[in-house]
Amino acid sequence: MKNPIAIAITFAMIATSVTVFAASETSTPTAAKALVFTPPNDEEIPNNEFGKIVRQGKNIFEDTQHYAKQYVGNSLNCVNCHLASGRKENSSPLWAAYVRYPAYRAKNNKVNTYEERIQGCFKYSLNGKAPAVDSPEMVALVTYSYWLATGAPVGAKLKGAGYPEVPKPGLIPDANRGKTVFVENCQVCHGSNGEGKKVDGKYIFPPLWGSESFNWGAGMHRINTAAAFIKANMPLSKGGTLTDQEAWDVATFVMSHERPQDPRFKGNVAQTKKEYHDENCRYGETVNGKVLGGKHQTAAK
Ligand code: HEC
Ligand code: HEC
């Protein structure tokens, strides 16, 4: 796997209908090359039974609140964190994810199918219930992802996959500095209390913390992951404008607020923190005299 041109030709021969070539930036000369891939346009969704399910999956992805409401426990939609209907590079796009599963995940210490990965986003990111693998909602989401990945080389690391990691900055990330970044760059859309903004009862800007946001078990609650998402995608349509330091600081500020309990919680914040949380999150820390994650420490009356 040394000659990028030879690799590109091999893939180009496999994937005749798409342009796939070696991208220029790679971390080390020996690392697997990231390949450029462009998903098909919506106009190319076929007008048949298959196309119908693809469109269903797209609808669920964009308006999960409406099309899969029985599985959602907050006010978010899939598209809030996977922008442009799951197409946007560096926003964990579906086409790049689809070809990389089954994959091992440290989070549950096993090889996960693509369906299991989506179930995770329902349970944590949407603070809801996981739809069964053979439910119409899951089938549609998988079908939509499969269609977006039409012609992509299976198993390949595609350019734009995931949220690109942001190196730890020079200063220890700080919520107070992060608050300034938030007030100047985020508050106008997400609200001074991170509550988001509704028009006609529908969120146009999603909530960043509080009961309507993702829970303490979601990938986004990890400061490194949030910094990565934010740096590449926020402020909306101005991705890449914050410095690494600002991205980490504002992520730290956002994650210094209360949100729904980690579903893996078994009655004790300290124990849950020890078992499931590391230095990249603030769960269990005391902020303004209150323990984060401690709101539901005692059973509701
Ligand atoms: C609150 C934000 C958020 C929401 C809402 C959300 N996700 Fe995710 N999703 C994430 C994060 C964070 C990751 C992990 C990405 C990473 O670590 O690179 C992820 C990962 C994924 C992956 C795997 C990506 C990969 O490259 O391995 C898929 C597939 C996925 N989500 C689908 C969905 C679907 C379908 C929904 C709606 C049912 C959804 N997500 C809702 C934040 C979210
Ligand atoms: C111009 C409006 C706007 C600004 C400014 C903005 N956002 Fe967003 N943000 C959005 C929208 C809209 C989405 C959902 C994207 C979608 O659904 O396509 C979003 C999604 C998010 C999400 C994932 C979903 C969630 O609710 O958690 C996070 C985290 C986030 N923004 C953080 C930030 C931060 C931090 C800043 C400031 C650095 C910021 N945003 C600035 C509009 C904005």
CSV table of C-alpha atoms and ligand atoms in Angstrom, one decimal:
chain,number,residue,atom,x,y,z
A,1,MET,CA,0.0,0.0,0.0
A,2,LYS,CA,2.8,2.5,-0.9
A,3,ASN,CA,1.8,3.9,-4.2
A,4,PRO,CA,-1.3,6.1,-4.0
A,5,ILE,CA,-1.7,6.2,-7.7
A,6,ALA,CA,-1.8,2.4,-7.9
A,7,ILE,CA,-4.4,2.3,-5.0
A,8,ALA,CA,-6.4,5.0,-6.8
A,9,ILE,CA,-6.4,3.0,-10.0
A,10,THR,CA,-7.5,-0.2,-8.2
A,11,PHE,CA,-10.5,1.6,-6.6
A,12,ALA,CA,-11.3,3.5,-9.8
A,13,MET,CA,-11.5,0.1,-11.6
A,14,ILE,CA,-13.8,-1.2,-8.9
A,15,ALA,CA,-16.0,1.9,-8.7
A,16,THR,CA,-16.6,2.8,-12.3
A,17,SER,CA,-19.5,5.1,-11.8
A,18,VAL,CA,-17.7,7.5,-9.3
A,19,THR,CA,-14.6,9.5,-9.1
A,20,VAL,CA,-12.3,8.1,-6.4
A,21,PHE,CA,-8.8,9.3,-6.0
A,22,ALA,CA,-6.2,9.6,-3.3
A,23,ALA,CA,-6.5,12.8,-1.2
A,24,SER,CA,-3.4,14.8,-0.6
A,25,GLU,CA,-3.4,15.1,3.2
A,26,THR,CA,-2.6,12.0,5.3
A,27,SER,CA,-1.1,11.9,8.7
A,28,THR,CA,1.9,9.7,8.0
A,29,PRO,CA,3.3,8.3,4.8
A,30,THR,CA,2.3,4.8,5.8
A,31,ALA,CA,-1.2,5.6,7.0
A,32,ALA,CA,-4.1,4.4,4.8
A,33,LYS,CA,-4.9,7.1,2.2
A,34,ALA,CA,-8.2,8.9,2.6
A,35,LEU,CA,-10.2,8.7,-0.7
A,36,VAL,CA,-12.4,11.4,-2.1
A,37,PHE,CA,-16.0,10.3,-2.7
A,38,THR,CA,-19.1,12.3,-3.8
A,39,PRO,CA,-22.5,10.8,-3.0
A,40,PRO,CA,-25.2,10.9,-5.7
A,41,ASN,CA,-27.7,13.8,-6.0
A,42,ASP,CA,-31.2,13.5,-4.6
A,43,GLU,CA,-32.6,13.7,-8.2
A,44,GLU,CA,-30.9,10.3,-8.8
A,45,ILE,CA,-33.1,8.5,-6.2
A,46,PRO,CA,-34.9,5.9,-8.3
A,47,ASN,CA,-38.6,6.0,-8.8
A,48,ASN,CA,-39.3,2.5,-7.5
A,49,GLU,CA,-39.8,0.6,-4.2
A,50,PHE,CA,-36.2,1.0,-3.3
A,51,GLY,CA,-36.3,4.8,-3.9
A,52,LYS,CA,-39.4,5.0,-1.8
A,53,ILE,CA,-37.5,3.6,1.2
A,54,VAL,CA,-34.5,5.8,0.5
A,55,ARG,CA,-36.8,8.9,0.7
A,56,GLN,CA,-38.4,7.6,3.9
A,57,GLY,CA,-34.9,7.3,5.4
A,58,LYS,CA,-34.1,10.8,4.4
A,59,ASN,CA,-37.3,12.1,5.9
A,60,ILE,CA,-36.6,10.3,9.2
A,61,PHE,CA,-33.1,11.7,9.2
A,62,GLU,CA,-34.1,15.3,8.7
A,63,ASP,CA,-37.3,15.3,10.8
A,64,THR,CA,-36.8,12.5,13.4
A,65,GLN,CA,-39.2,14.4,15.7
A,66,HIS,CA,-42.0,13.7,13.3
A,67,TYR,CA,-41.2,10.5,11.4
A,68,ALA,CA,-39.7,8.4,14.3
A,69,LYS,CA,-41.1,10.3,17.3
A,70,GLN,CA,-41.8,7.1,19.4
A,71,TYR,CA,-38.0,6.6,19.6
A,72,VAL,CA,-37.0,10.2,20.4
A,73,GLY,CA,-36.8,11.6,24.0
A,74,ASN,CA,-35.5,15.1,23.3
A,75,SER,CA,-36.0,17.9,20.7
A,76,LEU,CA,-33.1,16.9,18.3
A,77,ASN,CA,-33.1,15.4,14.8
A,78,CYS,CA,-30.3,13.3,13.3
A,79,VAL,CA,-29.5,16.1,10.9
A,80,ASN,CA,-28.6,18.6,13.7
A,81,CYS,CA,-25.3,16.8,14.2
A,82,HIS,CA,-24.9,15.2,10.8
A,83,LEU,CA,-25.4,18.3,8.6
A,84,ALA,CA,-26.9,18.6,5.1
A,85,SER,CA,-29.0,15.5,5.5
A,86,GLY,CA,-26.0,13.4,6.4
A,87,ARG,CA,-24.0,14.6,3.4
A,88,LYS,CA,-21.6,17.2,4.8
A,89,GLU,CA,-17.9,16.3,4.9
A,90,ASN,CA,-16.4,16.5,8.4
A,91,SER,CA,-19.9,16.3,9.9
A,92,SER,CA,-19.8,12.5,10.3
A,93,PRO,CA,-21.5,11.9,6.9
A,94,LEU,CA,-23.5,8.8,6.4
A,95,TRP,CA,-21.9,7.8,3.1
A,96,ALA,CA,-18.5,7.6,4.8
A,97,ALA,CA,-19.8,5.8,7.9
A,98,TYR,CA,-21.8,3.2,5.9
A,99,VAL,CA,-18.7,1.6,4.3
A,100,ARG,CA,-16.8,1.3,7.6
A,101,TYR,CA,-19.2,-1.1,9.4
A,102,PRO,CA,-19.2,-3.6,11.1
A,103,ALA,CA,-16.6,-1.9,13.3
A,104,TYR,CA,-15.2,-2.3,16.7
A,105,ARG,CA,-16.2,0.3,19.3
A,106,ALA,CA,-14.5,0.8,22.6
A,107,LYS,CA,-17.8,2.3,24.0
A,108,ASN,CA,-19.4,-1.2,24.2
A,109,ASN,CA,-16.2,-3.3,23.7
A,110,LYS,CA,-17.5,-5.3,20.7
A,111,VAL,CA,-17.8,-5.2,16.9
A,112,ASN,CA,-21.0,-3.2,16.1
A,113,THR,CA,-23.1,-3.5,13.0
A,114,TYR,CA,-24.3,-0.3,11.3
A,115,GLU,CA,-27.7,-0.8,12.8
A,116,GLU,CA,-26.2,-1.1,16.3
A,117,ARG,CA,-24.3,2.2,15.7
A,118,ILE,CA,-27.5,4.0,14.7
A,119,GLN,CA,-29.3,2.5,17.8
A,120,GLY,CA,-26.6,4.2,19.9
A,121,CYS,CA,-27.5,7.6,18.4
A,122,PHE,CA,-31.1,7.0,19.2
A,123,LYS,CA,-30.4,6.0,22.8
A,124,TYR,CA,-27.8,8.7,23.6
A,125,SER,CA,-27.9,11.6,21.1
A,126,LEU,CA,-31.7,11.6,20.9
A,127,ASN,CA,-32.1,10.5,24.5
A,128,GLY,CA,-34.6,7.9,23.4
A,129,LYS,CA,-35.2,4.2,22.7
A,130,ALA,CA,-33.4,2.2,20.1
A,131,PRO,CA,-35.7,1.0,17.2
A,132,ALA,CA,-35.4,-2.7,16.5
A,133,VAL,CA,-33.0,-3.8,13.7
A,134,ASP,CA,-36.0,-4.9,11.5
A,135,SER,CA,-38.3,-1.9,12.3
A,136,PRO,CA,-39.4,0.2,9.3
A,137,GLU,CA,-37.5,3.2,10.7
A,138,MET,CA,-34.2,1.4,11.0
A,139,VAL,CA,-34.6,-0.3,7.6
A,140,ALA,CA,-35.2,3.1,6.0
A,141,LEU,CA,-32.2,4.8,7.7
A,142,VAL,CA,-29.9,2.0,6.6
A,143,THR,CA,-31.3,2.1,3.1
A,144,TYR,CA,-30.8,5.9,2.8
A,145,SER,CA,-27.2,5.4,4.0
A,146,TYR,CA,-26.6,2.6,1.6
A,147,TRP,CA,-27.9,4.7,-1.3
A,148,LEU,CA,-25.7,7.7,-0.3
A,149,ALA,CA,-22.7,5.4,-0.4
A,150,THR,CA,-23.5,4.1,-3.9
A,151,GLY,CA,-20.2,3.2,-5.6
A,152,ALA,CA,-18.1,4.0,-2.5
A,153,PRO,CA,-15.3,1.5,-1.9
A,154,VAL,CA,-16.3,-0.8,1.0
A,155,GLY,CA,-14.0,-0.6,4.0
A,156,ALA,CA,-12.2,2.5,2.7
A,157,LYS,CA,-11.4,5.5,4.8
A,158,LEU,CA,-13.1,8.3,2.9
A,159,LYS,CA,-12.0,11.9,3.1
A,160,GLY,CA,-14.4,13.9,5.3
A,161,ALA,CA,-15.4,10.9,7.5
A,162,GLY,CA,-16.3,11.6,11.1
A,163,TYR,CA,-15.5,14.9,12.8
A,164,PRO,CA,-11.8,15.8,12.3
A,165,GLU,CA,-9.9,15.7,15.6
A,166,VAL,CA,-8.8,19.1,16.9
A,167,PRO,CA,-5.4,18.9,18.7
A,168,LYS,CA,-5.4,19.9,22.4
A,169,PRO,CA,-4.6,23.6,22.5
A,170,GLY,CA,-1.8,25.3,24.4
A,171,LEU,CA,-3.9,26.5,27.4
A,172,ILE,CA,-5.9,24.1,29.5
A,173,PRO,CA,-9.5,24.4,28.1
A,174,ASP,CA,-11.5,26.8,30.2
A,175,ALA,CA,-15.2,27.4,30.6
A,176,ASN,CA,-14.9,31.1,31.4
A,177,ARG,CA,-13.0,31.8,28.3
A,178,GLY,CA,-15.5,29.5,26.5
A,179,LYS,CA,-18.4,31.6,27.7
A,180,THR,CA,-16.9,34.7,25.9
A,181,VAL,CA,-16.6,32.6,22.7
A,182,PHE,CA,-20.2,31.5,23.2
A,183,VAL,CA,-21.6,35.0,23.7
A,184,GLU,CA,-19.8,36.3,20.7
A,185,ASN,CA,-20.4,33.4,18.3
A,186,CYS,CA,-23.2,31.1,19.3
A,187,GLN,CA,-25.8,32.8,21.5
A,188,VAL,CA,-27.4,34.6,18.6
A,189,CYS,CA,-28.8,31.3,17.4
A,190,HIS,CA,-28.6,28.8,20.3
A,191,GLY,CA,-29.9,31.3,22.9
A,192,SER,CA,-28.3,32.8,26.0
A,193,ASN,CA,-29.2,29.7,28.0
A,194,GLY,CA,-28.3,27.2,25.2
A,195,GLU,CA,-32.0,26.5,24.9
A,196,GLY,CA,-32.2,26.9,21.1
A,197,LYS,CA,-34.9,28.7,19.2
A,198,LYS,CA,-38.4,27.7,18.1
A,199,VAL,CA,-40.6,29.1,15.4
A,200,ASP,CA,-44.2,27.9,15.2
A,201,GLY,CA,-43.4,25.2,17.8
A,202,LYS,CA,-40.5,23.8,15.8
A,203,TYR,CA,-36.9,24.2,16.6
A,204,ILE,CA,-34.9,26.1,14.0
A,205,PHE,CA,-31.8,26.2,16.2
A,206,PRO,CA,-31.3,23.1,18.4
A,207,PRO,CA,-30.8,23.2,22.2
A,208,LEU,CA,-27.2,22.7,23.3
A,209,TRP,CA,-27.9,21.7,26.9
A,210,GLY,CA,-30.9,21.2,29.3
A,211,SER,CA,-33.6,18.5,29.2
A,212,GLU,CA,-34.2,18.9,25.4
A,213,SER,CA,-30.6,18.2,24.3
A,214,PHE,CA,-28.5,15.0,24.0
A,215,ASN,CA,-27.7,13.1,27.2
A,216,TRP,CA,-24.6,12.5,29.3
A,217,GLY,CA,-23.9,9.3,27.4
A,218,ALA,CA,-23.9,10.8,23.9
A,219,GLY,CA,-20.6,11.1,21.9
A,220,MET,CA,-21.2,14.8,21.7
A,221,HIS,CA,-20.9,15.3,25.4
A,222,ARG,CA,-17.2,14.5,25.2
A,223,ILE,CA,-15.3,17.7,25.0
A,224,ASN,CA,-12.9,16.5,22.4
A,225,THR,CA,-15.8,15.3,20.1
A,226,ALA,CA,-17.7,18.5,20.6
A,227,ALA,CA,-14.6,20.6,19.9
A,228,ALA,CA,-14.2,18.6,16.7
A,229,PHE,CA,-17.8,19.0,15.6
A,230,ILE,CA,-17.8,22.7,16.5
A,231,LYS,CA,-14.5,23.6,14.9
A,232,ALA,CA,-15.5,22.0,11.5
A,233,ASN,CA,-19.2,23.1,11.5
A,234,MET,CA,-20.0,26.0,13.8
A,235,PRO,CA,-20.9,28.9,13.8
A,236,LEU,CA,-23.3,27.5,11.1
A,237,SER,CA,-21.8,28.0,7.6
A,238,LYS,CA,-18.6,29.5,9.1
A,239,GLY,CA,-16.9,26.2,10.0
A,240,GLY,CA,-13.1,26.5,10.4
A,241,THR,CA,-13.2,30.1,11.7
A,242,LEU,CA,-12.6,29.4,15.4
A,243,THR,CA,-9.1,28.7,16.6
A,244,ASP,CA,-8.4,25.3,18.2
A,245,GLN,CA,-8.3,27.0,21.6
A,246,GLU,CA,-11.7,28.7,21.0
A,247,ALA,CA,-13.2,25.4,19.9
A,248,TRP,CA,-12.0,23.6,23.1
A,249,ASP,CA,-13.0,26.4,25.3
A,250,VAL,CA,-16.5,26.8,24.0
A,251,ALA,CA,-17.0,23.0,24.0
A,252,THR,CA,-15.9,23.0,27.7
A,253,PHE,CA,-18.4,25.8,28.4
A,254,VAL,CA,-21.3,24.0,26.7
A,255,MET,CA,-20.5,20.8,28.6
A,256,SER,CA,-20.4,22.6,31.9
A,257,HIS,CA,-24.2,22.6,32.0
A,258,GLU,CA,-26.8,20.0,33.0
A,259,ARG,CA,-28.3,17.6,30.5
A,260,PRO,CA,-30.3,14.4,30.6
A,261,GLN,CA,-28.9,11.6,32.7
A,262,ASP,CA,-26.5,8.9,31.2
A,263,PRO,CA,-28.8,5.9,30.5
A,264,ARG,CA,-26.1,3.7,31.9
A,265,PHE,CA,-26.6,5.4,35.3
A,266,LYS,CA,-27.3,2.9,38.1
A,267,GLY,CA,-28.0,5.3,40.9
A,268,ASN,CA,-24.6,6.8,41.7
A,269,VAL,CA,-22.9,9.6,39.7
A,270,ALA,CA,-19.4,8.9,41.1
A,271,GLN,CA,-19.6,5.2,40.2
A,272,THR,CA,-21.1,6.0,36.7
A,273,LYS,CA,-18.3,8.5,36.1
A,274,LYS,CA,-15.7,6.0,37.1
A,275,GLU,CA,-17.1,3.3,34.9
A,276,TYR,CA,-18.0,5.3,31.7
A,277,HIS,CA,-16.4,8.7,31.7
A,278,ASP,CA,-12.9,9.9,31.3
A,279,GLU,CA,-11.0,13.2,31.4
A,280,ASN,CA,-12.7,14.4,28.2
A,281,CYS,CA,-15.9,15.2,30.0
A,282,ARG,CA,-17.3,17.1,33.0
A,283,TYR,CA,-19.9,14.6,34.2
A,284,GLY,CA,-19.7,14.3,38.0
A,285,GLU,CA,-17.7,17.5,38.4
A,286,THR,CA,-19.1,20.3,40.6
A,287,VAL,CA,-20.0,23.5,38.7
A,288,ASN,CA,-21.5,26.5,40.6
A,289,GLY,CA,-22.1,24.3,43.6
A,290,LYS,CA,-24.0,21.5,41.7
A,291,VAL,CA,-22.8,18.1,40.6
A,292,LEU,CA,-23.2,17.7,36.8
A,293,GLY,CA,-25.3,14.6,36.2
A,294,GLY,CA,-26.5,14.9,39.8
A,295,LYS,CA,-29.9,16.3,39.0
A,296,HIS,CA,-31.6,12.9,38.9
A,297,GLN,CA,-29.4,11.3,41.6
A,298,THR,CA,-32.4,10.6,43.8
A,299,ALA,CA,-35.4,8.8,42.3
A,300,ALA,CA,-38.3,11.0,41.2
A,301,LYS,CA,-41.2,11.2,43.7
B,1,HEC,C1,-26.3,15.3,19.4
B,1,HEC,C2,-25.7,15.0,18.1
B,1,HEC,C3,-26.1,13.8,17.3
B,1,HEC,C4,-27.4,13.4,16.9
B,1,HEC,C5,-28.7,14.1,17.1
B,1,HEC,C6,-27.2,12.2,16.2
B,1,HEC,N1,-25.9,11.8,16.1
B,1,HEC,FE1,-25.1,10.3,15.1
B,1,HEC,N2,-23.3,10.7,15.9
B,1,HEC,C7,-23.0,11.7,16.7
B,1,HEC,C8,-21.6,11.6,17.1
B,1,HEC,C9,-20.9,12.6,18.1
B,1,HEC,C10,-21.1,10.5,16.5
B,1,HEC,C11,-19.6,9.9,16.7
B,1,HEC,C12,-18.8,10.5,15.5
B,1,HEC,C13,-17.4,10.3,15.7
B,1,HEC,O1,-16.9,10.0,16.8
B,1,HEC,O2,-16.7,10.6,14.8
B,1,HEC,C14,-22.1,9.9,15.7
B,1,HEC,C15,-22.0,8.8,14.9
B,1,HEC,C16,-23.0,8.3,14.1
B,1,HEC,C17,-22.7,7.3,13.1
B,1,HEC,C18,-21.4,6.6,12.8
B,1,HEC,C19,-20.5,7.5,12.1
B,1,HEC,C20,-19.2,6.9,11.8
B,1,HEC,O3,-18.5,7.5,10.9
B,1,HEC,O4,-18.8,5.9,12.4
B,1,HEC,C21,-23.9,7.1,12.4
B,1,HEC,C22,-24.2,6.1,11.3
B,1,HEC,C23,-24.9,8.0,13.0
B,1,HEC,N3,-24.3,8.7,14.0
B,1,HEC,C24,-26.2,8.1,12.7
B,1,HEC,C25,-27.2,8.9,13.3
B,1,HEC,C26,-28.6,8.8,13.1
B,1,HEC,C27,-29.3,7.9,12.2
B,1,HEC,C28,-29.2,9.7,14.0
B,1,HEC,C29,-30.6,10.0,14.2
B,1,HEC,C30,-31.4,8.8,14.6
B,1,HEC,C31,-28.1,10.4,14.7
B,1,HEC,N4,-26.9,9.8,14.3
B,1,HEC,C32,-28.2,11.4,15.6
B,1,HEC,C33,-23.8,12.7,17.1
B,1,HEC,C34,-25.2,12.7,16.8
B,2,HEC,C1,-26.4,31.0,12.5
B,2,HEC,C2,-26.9,30.2,13.5
B,2,HEC,C3,-25.9,29.4,14.4
B,2,HEC,C4,-24.8,29.8,15.0
B,2,HEC,C5,-24.2,31.2,15.1
B,2,HEC,C6,-24.2,28.6,15.7
B,2,HEC,N1,-25.0,27.5,15.4
B,2,HEC,FE1,-24.7,25.7,16.2
B,2,HEC,N2,-26.3,25.0,15.1
B,2,HEC,C7,-27.1,25.8,14.3
B,2,HEC,C8,-28.0,24.9,13.6
B,2,HEC,C9,-29.1,25.3,12.6
B,2,HEC,C10,-27.7,23.6,14.0
B,2,HEC,C11,-28.3,22.3,13.4
B,2,HEC,C12,-27.8,22.1,12.0
B,2,HEC,C13,-28.8,21.4,11.1
B,2,HEC,O1,-29.8,20.8,11.6
B,2,HEC,O2,-28.6,21.4,9.9
B,2,HEC,C14,-26.6,23.7,14.9
B,2,HEC,C15,-26.1,22.6,15.6
B,2,HEC,C16,-25.2,22.7,16.7
B,2,HEC,C17,-24.8,21.6,17.5
B,2,HEC,C18,-25.2,20.1,17.4
B,2,HEC,C19,-26.7,20.0,17.8
B,2,HEC,C20,-27.0,20.3,19.3
B,2,HEC,O3,-28.1,20.8,19.5
B,2,HEC,O4,-26.2,20.0,20.2
B,2,HEC,C21,-23.9,22.1,18.4
B,2,HEC,C22,-23.1,21.3,19.5
B,2,HEC,C23,-23.7,23.5,18.1
B,2,HEC,N3,-24.5,23.8,17.0
B,2,HEC,C24,-22.8,24.4,18.7
B,2,HEC,C25,-22.6,25.7,18.3
B,2,HEC,C26,-21.6,26.5,18.9
B,2,HEC,C27,-20.6,26.1,20.1
B,2,HEC,C28,-21.6,27.7,18.3
B,2,HEC,C29,-20.7,28.9,18.4
B,2,HEC,C30,-19.3,28.6,18.2
B,2,HEC,C31,-22.7,27.6,17.3
B,2,HEC,N4,-23.3,26.4,17.4
B,2,HEC,C32,-23.1,28.7,16.5
B,2,HEC,C33,-27.0,27.1,14.1
B,2,HEC,C34,-26.0,27.9,14.6
